[in-house]
Amino acid sequence: MTKVGVILSGCGVYDGSEIHESVITLVALSRQGADVAFYAPDVAQLHVIDHAAGAPAEGESRNVLVEASRIARGAVTALADASGTDCDAWILPGGFGAAKNLSSFAIEGAGCTVNPQVERVLREANEAGRPLGFMCIAPAIAARVFPGVTVTIGADPGTAAALESMGATHQVTAVTEICEDADRRIVTAPAYMCEASLGDIATGIEALVARVVALAR
Amino acid sequence: MTKVGVILSGCGVYDGSEIHESVITLVALSRQGADVAFYAPDVAQLHVIDHAAGAPAEGESRNVLVEASRIARGAVTALADASGTDCDAWILPGGFGAAKNLSSFAIEGAGCTVNPQVERVLREANEAGRPLGFMCIAPAIAARVFPGVTVTIGADPGTAAALESMGATHQVTAVTEICEDADRRIVTAPAYMCEASLGDIATGIEALVARVVALAR
């Protein structure tokens, strides 16, 4: 059975993994007959956002791995305990957590760094030829870790420019489409970076999952 | 456009709404062309469960509506401000939140009570002929609010017996099937009450959503 590692960054679009993107990924992986394992860095979130108020919840602190386990319904492995060859493929949903907890892209833009455990696992997987999938804002991580990669974040010009200034090539795509860097075996999809219906966002994510699983087999 | 109210109970299977069930519902509603509005009681959660440890997080407190807004990606209306006729249909995903925050079923079983705002909105909707959908453990709420209703929670004998002792008729169903009480316009599906693949759980929820939307039109 193809084993796909899903790297989460918390639980909630504004301070963690985008929940819809994560679950659509999981349903698609199940329907592709893939086995899923969950991973996250065992670190504090950058901050906690009250998603009703749309503002930081002052004085609150939450752990990325603990909150990610809400989406996982249980066990999430700390990335420090993982190797890139533990799975046949890896997928990173989006959400601000990818740009706040897995990397510093939300704060530092093109000058961002990537969490060292995230970077190490992605490099190990890539060097072993394992396909990688990134959606929404997570392609910013691919741009930083894999210089010269071709990715999509949809069509937002500011974000596309930031990725290109990190050395990536940005490809404009519609929400239902995917972008594939065939040499690097890296697949990206815009998901919630596009203003679109949830059904169309799901169609794009399902296409990404199908392609990543096909590359892994 | 058919407007469907989704009543959430937090964000996470052990202390709130089951995240997978909630998102599958939202994707299915989008693909059915329905409009979604989110509702929750504006109350403290019964408790907070650390989903990685599977144990209560001592000293932590979270609000049901605020956590539900993570699944909603924003605005959630307090049920106190809602009427059952505000939507053409209503759907309640499961998760322990339905049995801990929307009702006391997790603690009191067949002797449970339902949050008064949840009960009022469901009664108003039902009296106006609006279809209602309940999945996973949420049919326990239907059993309490609508005496004599026919529902399913899958095949778990203990839970089925508790619902029957509240006066409901329990119908055994497979995870991909739904149960319909045609007189009351109440549709139920077992979802995570069955041990099944996420793909099969999604198939059952998609069937529930399709039927509820069809009844509303």
Short mmCIF file of C-alpha atoms in Angstrom, two decimals:
data_model
loop_
_atom_site.label_atom_id
_atom_site.label_comp_id
_atom_site.label_asym_id
_atom_site.label_seq_id
_atom_site.Cartn_x
_atom_site.Cartn_y
_atom_site.Cartn_z
CA MET A 1 0.00 0.00 0.00
CA THR A 2 1.27 3.45 -0.89
CA LYS A 3 2.01 5.39 2.29
CA VAL A 4 1.58 9.14 2.11
CA GLY A 5 2.86 11.46 4.84
CA VAL A 6 0.68 14.50 5.47
CA ILE A 7 2.56 17.35 7.16
CA LEU A 8 0.23 19.52 9.22
CA SER A 9 0.87 22.92 10.81
CA GLY A 10 -1.92 23.16 13.39
CA CYS A 11 -5.70 23.27 12.98
CA GLY A 12 -7.34 26.33 11.48
CA VAL A 13 -6.76 28.51 8.43
CA TYR A 14 -5.39 31.59 10.24
CA ASP A 15 -2.86 29.96 12.58
CA GLY A 16 -2.55 26.36 11.39
CA SER A 17 -3.42 23.95 8.59
CA GLU A 18 -6.38 24.92 6.45
CA ILE A 19 -8.97 22.42 7.67
CA HIS A 20 -10.95 22.03 4.43
CA GLU A 21 -7.80 21.45 2.35
CA SER A 22 -6.50 18.92 4.87
CA VAL A 23 -9.71 16.88 4.99
CA ILE A 24 -10.23 16.95 1.21
CA THR A 25 -6.68 15.59 0.94
CA LEU A 26 -7.47 12.79 3.39
CA VAL A 27 -10.71 11.77 1.68
CA ALA A 28 -8.96 11.76 -1.71
CA LEU A 29 -6.09 9.67 -0.32
CA SER A 30 -8.57 7.16 1.10
CA ARG A 31 -10.36 6.92 -2.23
CA GLN A 32 -7.01 6.42 -3.99
CA GLY A 33 -6.37 3.47 -1.67
CA ALA A 34 -3.41 5.15 0.00
CA ASP A 35 -2.38 4.79 3.62
CA VAL A 36 -1.92 8.05 5.56
CA ALA A 37 0.54 8.98 8.31
CA PHE A 38 0.49 12.38 10.00
CA TYR A 39 3.49 14.54 10.85
CA ALA A 40 4.05 17.97 12.38
CA PRO A 41 6.82 19.88 14.08
CA ASP A 42 6.51 19.64 17.88
CA VAL A 43 6.76 23.40 18.45
CA ALA A 44 4.57 26.24 19.71
CA GLN A 45 2.38 27.98 17.13
CA LEU A 46 3.55 31.48 16.13
CA HIS A 47 0.35 32.68 17.79
CA VAL A 48 -3.30 31.72 18.31
CA ILE A 49 -5.94 33.44 16.18
CA ASP A 50 -9.53 33.68 17.43
CA HIS A 51 -11.16 32.67 14.13
CA ALA A 52 -14.49 34.25 15.11
CA ALA A 53 -12.93 37.63 15.89
CA GLY A 54 -10.22 37.36 13.23
CA ALA A 55 -7.66 38.64 15.73
CA PRO A 56 -4.90 37.20 17.93
CA ALA A 57 -6.06 35.58 21.18
CA GLU A 58 -3.76 37.37 23.60
CA GLY A 59 -2.07 35.22 26.23
CA GLU A 60 -3.01 31.93 24.57
CA SER A 61 -0.44 29.42 23.38
CA ARG A 62 -1.01 26.18 21.48
CA ASN A 63 1.32 23.47 20.18
CA VAL A 64 1.39 22.75 16.43
CA LEU A 65 1.52 18.96 16.82
CA VAL A 66 -1.20 18.85 19.50
CA GLU A 67 -3.60 20.97 17.43
CA ALA A 68 -2.76 19.03 14.26
CA SER A 69 -3.90 15.88 16.07
CA ARG A 70 -7.46 17.27 15.92
CA ILE A 71 -7.37 16.90 12.13
CA ALA A 72 -5.57 13.55 12.45
CA ARG A 73 -8.05 12.20 15.05
CA GLY A 74 -5.05 11.09 17.08
CA ALA A 75 -1.44 10.16 16.48
CA VAL A 76 0.83 12.70 14.79
CA THR A 77 4.56 11.93 14.59
CA ALA A 78 7.02 14.68 15.42
CA LEU A 79 9.01 15.52 12.30
CA ALA A 80 12.21 15.28 14.38
CA ASP A 81 11.50 11.54 14.60
CA ALA A 82 10.83 11.13 10.86
CA SER A 83 12.92 10.49 7.79
CA GLY A 84 11.96 11.54 4.29
CA THR A 85 12.02 7.88 3.24
CA ASP A 86 9.43 6.86 5.87
CA CYS A 87 6.70 7.54 3.29
CA ASP A 88 6.33 6.95 -0.45
CA ALA A 89 5.12 10.52 -0.93
CA TRP A 90 4.47 13.64 1.13
CA ILE A 91 1.72 16.25 0.94
CA LEU A 92 1.52 19.65 2.64
CA PRO A 93 -1.91 21.30 2.87
CA GLY A 94 -2.00 25.09 3.11
CA GLY A 95 -3.36 27.51 5.65
CA PHE A 96 -1.39 30.27 7.33
CA GLY A 97 0.25 27.61 9.50
CA ALA A 98 2.42 26.68 6.50
CA ALA A 99 3.63 30.29 6.40
CA LYS A 100 3.73 30.86 10.18
CA ASN A 101 4.68 27.54 11.79
CA LEU A 102 6.38 25.50 9.03
CA SER A 103 8.16 28.54 7.60
CA SER A 104 8.39 32.27 8.24
CA PHE A 105 6.91 33.24 4.86
CA ALA A 106 3.96 35.13 6.41
CA ILE A 107 6.40 37.40 8.28
CA GLU A 108 9.49 37.51 6.08
CA GLY A 109 8.15 36.84 2.57
CA ALA A 110 10.93 36.03 0.09
CA GLY A 111 13.47 36.26 2.94
CA CYS A 112 11.79 33.42 4.82
CA THR A 113 13.34 30.37 6.38
CA VAL A 114 11.79 26.91 6.68
CA ASN A 115 11.54 24.92 9.93
CA PRO A 116 14.73 22.77 9.88
CA GLN A 117 12.85 19.48 10.45
CA VAL A 118 10.40 20.26 7.65
CA GLU A 119 13.29 21.16 5.35
CA ARG A 120 15.31 18.05 6.21
CA VAL A 121 12.40 15.63 5.67
CA LEU A 122 11.45 17.26 2.34
CA ARG A 123 15.07 17.16 1.12
CA GLU A 124 15.50 13.51 2.12
CA ALA A 125 12.28 12.57 0.34
CA ASN A 126 13.20 14.52 -2.77
CA GLU A 127 16.70 13.05 -2.91
CA ALA A 128 15.12 9.57 -2.71
CA GLY A 129 12.81 10.42 -5.63
CA ARG A 130 9.64 10.53 -3.54
CA PRO A 131 6.97 12.81 -5.02
CA LEU A 132 5.88 15.86 -3.03
CA GLY A 133 2.60 17.77 -3.14
CA PHE A 134 2.10 21.35 -1.89
CA MET A 135 -1.14 23.32 -1.98
CA CYS A 136 -2.37 26.86 -1.31
CA ILE A 137 0.50 28.87 0.26
CA ALA A 138 2.65 25.77 0.99
CA PRO A 139 4.40 26.06 -2.42
CA ALA A 140 6.34 28.92 -0.78
CA ILE A 141 8.11 26.20 1.21
CA ALA A 142 8.91 24.32 -2.01
CA ALA A 143 10.28 27.53 -3.52
CA ARG A 144 12.65 28.03 -0.58
CA VAL A 145 13.82 24.40 -0.22
CA PHE A 146 14.12 23.51 -3.93
CA PRO A 147 15.70 26.40 -5.84
CA GLY A 148 14.44 26.67 -9.40
CA VAL A 149 11.30 24.62 -8.84
CA THR A 150 8.21 25.36 -10.95
CA VAL A 151 5.11 25.83 -8.79
CA THR A 152 1.68 27.43 -8.74
CA ILE A 153 -0.15 29.42 -6.09
CA GLY A 154 -2.93 30.20 -8.58
CA ALA A 155 -2.75 33.72 -9.98
CA ASP A 156 -2.09 36.16 -7.09
CA PRO A 157 0.60 38.48 -8.52
CA GLY A 158 2.16 39.53 -5.19
CA THR A 159 2.63 36.00 -3.92
CA ALA A 160 3.81 34.79 -7.33
CA ALA A 161 6.42 37.58 -7.39
CA ALA A 162 7.67 36.62 -3.92
CA LEU A 163 8.11 33.00 -5.03
CA GLU A 164 9.91 34.09 -8.20
CA SER A 165 12.25 36.30 -6.18
CA MET A 166 13.19 33.12 -4.27
CA GLY A 167 14.23 31.63 -7.63
CA ALA A 168 11.09 29.63 -8.39
CA THR A 169 9.20 29.72 -11.67
CA HIS A 170 5.54 30.52 -11.12
CA GLN A 171 2.90 29.00 -13.38
CA VAL A 172 -0.58 30.57 -13.39
CA THR A 173 -3.28 27.92 -12.96
CA ALA A 174 -7.02 27.79 -12.36
CA VAL A 175 -8.32 26.43 -9.05
CA THR A 176 -9.23 23.06 -10.58
CA GLU A 177 -5.79 22.61 -12.18
CA ILE A 178 -2.43 21.42 -10.92
CA CYS A 179 1.15 22.32 -11.78
CA GLU A 180 3.81 19.62 -12.09
CA ASP A 181 7.58 20.00 -12.02
CA ALA A 182 8.26 16.66 -13.68
CA ASP A 183 12.04 16.68 -13.04
CA ARG A 184 11.65 17.32 -9.33
CA ARG A 185 8.44 15.25 -8.98
CA ILE A 186 6.78 18.21 -7.24
CA VAL A 187 3.04 18.84 -7.73
CA THR A 188 1.26 22.03 -6.61
CA ALA A 189 -2.34 23.26 -6.58
CA PRO A 190 -3.75 26.70 -5.69
CA ALA A 191 -6.69 25.58 -3.49
CA TYR A 192 -7.80 28.47 -1.24
CA MET A 193 -5.31 30.88 -2.85
CA CYS A 194 -8.12 31.22 -5.41
CA GLU A 195 -11.49 32.71 -4.62
CA ALA A 196 -13.65 29.79 -5.69
CA SER A 197 -16.37 27.43 -4.54
CA LEU A 198 -15.34 24.73 -2.12
CA GLY A 199 -16.40 22.15 -4.71
CA ASP A 200 -13.92 23.56 -7.24
CA ILE A 201 -11.20 23.80 -4.60
CA ALA A 202 -11.83 20.12 -3.84
CA THR A 203 -11.53 19.24 -7.54
CA GLY A 204 -8.07 20.80 -7.69
CA ILE A 205 -6.90 19.08 -4.51
CA GLU A 206 -8.27 15.73 -5.69
CA ALA A 207 -6.27 16.16 -8.91
CA LEU A 208 -3.11 16.88 -6.89
CA VAL A 209 -3.64 13.83 -4.69
CA ALA A 210 -4.30 11.57 -7.68
CA ARG A 211 -1.12 12.77 -9.39
CA VAL A 212 1.08 12.46 -6.30
CA VAL A 213 -0.18 8.92 -5.63
CA ALA A 214 0.31 7.97 -9.29
CA LEU A 215 3.90 9.25 -9.18
CA ALA A 216 4.54 7.27 -5.99
CA ARG A 217 3.40 3.98 -7.57
CA MET B 1 -30.42 29.10 -3.68
CA THR B 2 -31.09 26.49 -1.00
CA LYS B 3 -29.63 27.68 2.29
CA VAL B 4 -28.46 25.00 4.68
CA GLY B 5 -27.59 25.73 8.30
CA VAL B 6 -24.72 23.66 9.67
CA ILE B 7 -24.74 23.46 13.48
CA LEU B 8 -21.24 22.94 14.86
CA SER B 9 -20.14 22.01 18.38
CA GLY B 10 -16.46 23.01 18.40
CA CYS B 11 -13.52 21.74 16.38
CA GLY B 12 -12.17 18.24 17.02
CA VAL B 13 -13.66 14.78 17.38
CA TYR B 14 -13.12 14.39 21.15
CA ASP B 15 -14.44 17.74 22.38
CA GLY B 16 -16.20 19.33 19.40
CA SER B 17 -17.45 18.70 15.87
CA GLU B 18 -15.85 15.81 14.04
CA ILE B 19 -13.70 17.69 11.55
CA HIS B 20 -13.80 15.17 8.70
CA GLU B 21 -17.58 14.81 8.86
CA SER B 22 -18.00 18.60 8.93
CA VAL B 23 -15.79 19.24 5.91
CA ILE B 24 -17.24 16.37 3.88
CA THR B 25 -20.65 17.93 4.56
CA LEU B 26 -19.43 21.34 3.35
CA VAL B 27 -17.86 19.99 0.16
CA ALA B 28 -21.02 17.99 -0.61
CA LEU B 29 -23.21 21.06 0.02
CA SER B 30 -21.04 23.11 -2.34
CA ARG B 31 -21.29 20.44 -5.02
CA GLN B 32 -25.07 20.33 -4.55
CA GLY B 33 -25.14 24.08 -5.21
CA ALA B 34 -26.36 24.89 -1.71
CA ASP B 35 -25.47 27.97 0.32
CA VAL B 36 -24.09 27.33 3.81
CA ALA B 37 -24.51 29.27 7.05
CA PHE B 38 -22.78 28.25 10.27
CA TYR B 39 -24.33 28.16 13.74
CA ALA B 40 -23.19 27.14 17.21
CA PRO B 41 -24.17 27.78 20.80
CA ASP B 42 -22.05 30.58 22.31
CA VAL B 43 -21.05 28.57 25.40
CA ALA B 44 -17.91 27.08 26.94
CA GLN B 45 -16.98 23.57 25.84
CA LEU B 46 -17.61 20.84 28.43
CA HIS B 47 -13.80 20.47 28.46
CA VAL B 48 -10.77 20.58 26.19
CA ILE B 49 -9.22 17.28 25.07
CA ASP B 50 -5.58 17.14 24.04
CA HIS B 51 -6.15 15.06 20.90
CA ALA B 52 -2.50 13.92 20.81
CA ALA B 53 -2.56 12.63 24.40
CA GLY B 54 -6.24 11.58 24.27
CA ALA B 55 -6.76 13.14 27.70
CA PRO B 56 -8.29 16.32 29.13
CA ALA B 57 -6.08 19.43 28.96
CA GLU B 58 -6.35 20.54 32.57
CA GLY B 59 -6.94 24.23 33.17
CA GLU B 60 -7.80 24.97 29.54
CA SER B 61 -11.13 26.39 28.46
CA ARG B 62 -12.42 27.03 24.94
CA ASN B 63 -15.65 28.44 23.54
CA VAL B 64 -17.78 26.26 21.25
CA LEU B 65 -18.61 29.05 18.79
CA VAL B 66 -15.04 30.38 18.63
CA GLU B 67 -13.57 26.93 17.95
CA ALA B 68 -16.34 26.14 15.43
CA SER B 69 -15.25 29.23 13.50
CA ARG B 70 -12.03 27.34 12.64
CA ILE B 71 -14.11 24.91 10.58
CA ALA B 72 -16.25 27.77 9.23
CA ARG B 73 -13.19 29.91 8.29
CA GLY B 74 -14.95 32.83 9.97
CA ALA B 75 -18.46 33.87 10.86
CA VAL B 76 -20.57 31.55 12.99
CA THR B 77 -23.96 32.81 14.22
CA ALA B 78 -24.91 32.19 17.84
CA LEU B 79 -27.94 29.90 17.92
CA ALA B 80 -29.58 32.32 20.37
CA ASP B 81 -29.79 34.77 17.44
CA ALA B 82 -31.23 32.20 15.01
CA SER B 83 -34.67 30.93 14.12
CA GLY B 84 -35.38 27.49 12.67
CA THR B 85 -36.84 29.16 9.58
CA ASP B 86 -33.63 31.08 8.83
CA CYS B 87 -32.50 28.13 6.69
CA ASP B 88 -34.21 25.76 4.26
CA ALA B 89 -32.60 22.77 5.98
CA TRP B 90 -30.26 22.05 8.87
CA ILE B 91 -27.44 19.53 9.25
CA LEU B 92 -25.60 18.46 12.41
CA PRO B 93 -22.24 16.72 11.97
CA GLY B 94 -21.14 14.40 14.77
CA GLY B 95 -18.13 14.27 17.03
CA PHE B 96 -18.24 14.14 20.82
CA GLY B 97 -19.16 17.84 20.79
CA ALA B 98 -22.70 16.84 19.78
CA ALA B 99 -22.86 14.70 22.92
CA LYS B 100 -20.90 17.04 25.22
CA ASN B 101 -21.69 20.60 24.09
CA LEU B 102 -24.98 20.38 22.15
CA SER B 103 -26.44 17.79 24.52
CA SER B 104 -25.40 15.85 27.62
CA PHE B 105 -25.64 12.43 25.92
CA ALA B 106 -21.95 11.60 26.52
CA ILE B 107 -22.47 12.03 30.28
CA GLU B 108 -26.12 11.13 30.85
CA GLY B 109 -26.94 8.74 28.01
CA ALA B 110 -30.69 8.17 27.63
CA GLY B 111 -31.30 10.66 30.47
CA CYS B 112 -29.66 13.47 28.49
CA THR B 113 -30.90 16.97 27.86
CA VAL B 114 -30.31 19.10 24.75
CA ASN B 115 -28.95 22.66 24.76
CA PRO B 116 -32.14 24.81 24.81
CA GLN B 117 -31.10 26.91 21.79
CA VAL B 118 -30.29 23.81 19.75
CA GLU B 119 -33.62 22.27 20.73
CA ARG B 120 -35.62 25.41 19.93
CA VAL B 121 -34.07 25.91 16.49
CA LEU B 122 -34.56 22.24 15.57
CA ARG B 123 -38.20 22.31 16.73
CA GLU B 124 -38.94 25.51 14.82
CA ALA B 125 -37.39 24.10 11.67
CA ASN B 126 -39.25 20.80 12.01
CA GLU B 127 -42.59 22.51 12.65
CA ALA B 128 -42.01 24.54 9.47
CA GLY B 129 -41.37 21.36 7.48
CA ARG B 130 -37.66 22.01 6.99
CA PRO B 131 -35.64 18.81 6.56
CA LEU B 132 -33.01 17.95 9.14
CA GLY B 133 -29.88 15.83 8.80
CA PHE B 134 -27.95 14.26 11.71
CA MET B 135 -24.84 12.11 11.46
CA CYS B 136 -22.62 9.97 13.68
CA ILE B 137 -23.71 10.47 17.33
CA ALA B 138 -25.89 13.55 16.56
CA PRO B 139 -28.99 11.34 15.99
CA ALA B 140 -29.08 11.10 19.82
CA ILE B 141 -30.20 14.75 19.72
CA ALA B 142 -32.95 13.89 17.22
CA ALA B 143 -34.06 11.03 19.49
CA ARG B 144 -34.41 13.39 22.46
CA VAL B 145 -36.07 16.30 20.62
CA PHE B 146 -38.40 14.31 18.34
CA PRO B 147 -39.97 11.41 20.29
CA GLY B 148 -40.67 8.38 18.12
CA VAL B 149 -38.28 9.37 15.34
CA THR B 150 -36.61 6.63 13.28
CA VAL B 151 -32.84 7.11 13.09
CA THR B 152 -29.58 5.25 12.55
CA ILE B 153 -26.24 5.41 14.32
CA GLY B 154 -25.00 2.44 12.29
CA ALA B 155 -25.00 -0.83 14.21
CA ASP B 156 -23.50 -0.20 17.68
CA PRO B 157 -25.88 -2.08 20.01
CA GLY B 158 -25.25 -0.02 23.16
CA THR B 159 -25.85 3.32 21.48
CA ALA B 160 -28.85 1.97 19.56
CA ALA B 161 -30.35 0.71 22.84
CA ALA B 162 -29.87 4.13 24.46
CA LEU B 163 -31.67 5.81 21.56
CA GLU B 164 -34.51 3.28 21.72
CA SER B 165 -34.87 3.84 25.46
CA MET B 166 -35.46 7.52 24.59
CA GLY B 167 -38.38 6.35 22.42
CA ALA B 168 -36.66 6.34 19.03
CA THR B 169 -36.73 3.48 16.56
CA HIS B 170 -33.22 2.48 15.54
CA GLN B 171 -32.55 1.20 12.04
CA VAL B 172 -29.29 -0.67 11.40
CA THR B 173 -27.48 0.72 8.35
CA ALA B 174 -24.11 0.32 6.67
CA VAL B 175 -21.70 3.27 6.63
CA THR B 176 -22.53 4.15 3.03
CA GLU B 177 -26.29 4.14 3.66
CA ILE B 178 -28.73 6.65 5.12
CA CYS B 179 -31.92 6.31 7.15
CA GLU B 180 -34.93 8.52 6.41
CA ASP B 181 -37.93 9.22 8.62
CA ALA B 182 -40.15 10.39 5.77
CA ASP B 183 -42.95 11.75 7.99
CA ARG B 184 -40.60 13.89 10.04
CA ARG B 185 -38.26 14.73 7.11
CA ILE B 186 -35.29 13.63 9.23
CA VAL B 187 -32.29 11.95 7.57
CA THR B 188 -29.47 10.24 9.49
CA ALA B 189 -26.18 8.56 8.57
CA PRO B 190 -23.73 6.61 10.76
CA ALA B 191 -20.45 8.20 9.54
CA TYR B 192 -17.69 7.65 12.14
CA MET B 193 -19.99 5.51 14.33
CA CYS B 194 -18.86 2.77 11.92
CA GLU B 195 -15.30 1.55 11.67
CA ALA B 196 -14.77 2.18 7.98
CA SER B 197 -12.50 3.87 5.49
CA LEU B 198 -12.79 7.65 5.24
CA GLY B 199 -13.85 7.22 1.61
CA ASP B 200 -16.83 5.09 2.65
CA ILE B 201 -17.71 7.48 5.47
CA ALA B 202 -17.70 10.28 2.89
CA THR B 203 -20.01 8.29 0.61
CA GLY B 204 -22.59 8.01 3.40
CA ILE B 205 -22.38 11.69 4.31
CA GLU B 206 -22.64 12.69 0.64
CA ALA B 207 -25.83 10.60 0.40
CA LEU B 208 -27.24 12.35 3.49
CA VAL B 209 -26.44 15.80 2.10
CA ALA B 210 -27.94 14.97 -1.30
CA ARG B 211 -31.15 13.74 0.33
CA VAL B 212 -31.50 16.69 2.72
CA VAL B 213 -30.97 19.18 -0.11
CA ALA B 214 -33.45 17.31 -2.33
CA LEU B 215 -36.06 17.42 0.45
CA ALA B 216 -35.45 21.16 0.91
CA ARG B 217 -36.08 21.93 -2.77
#
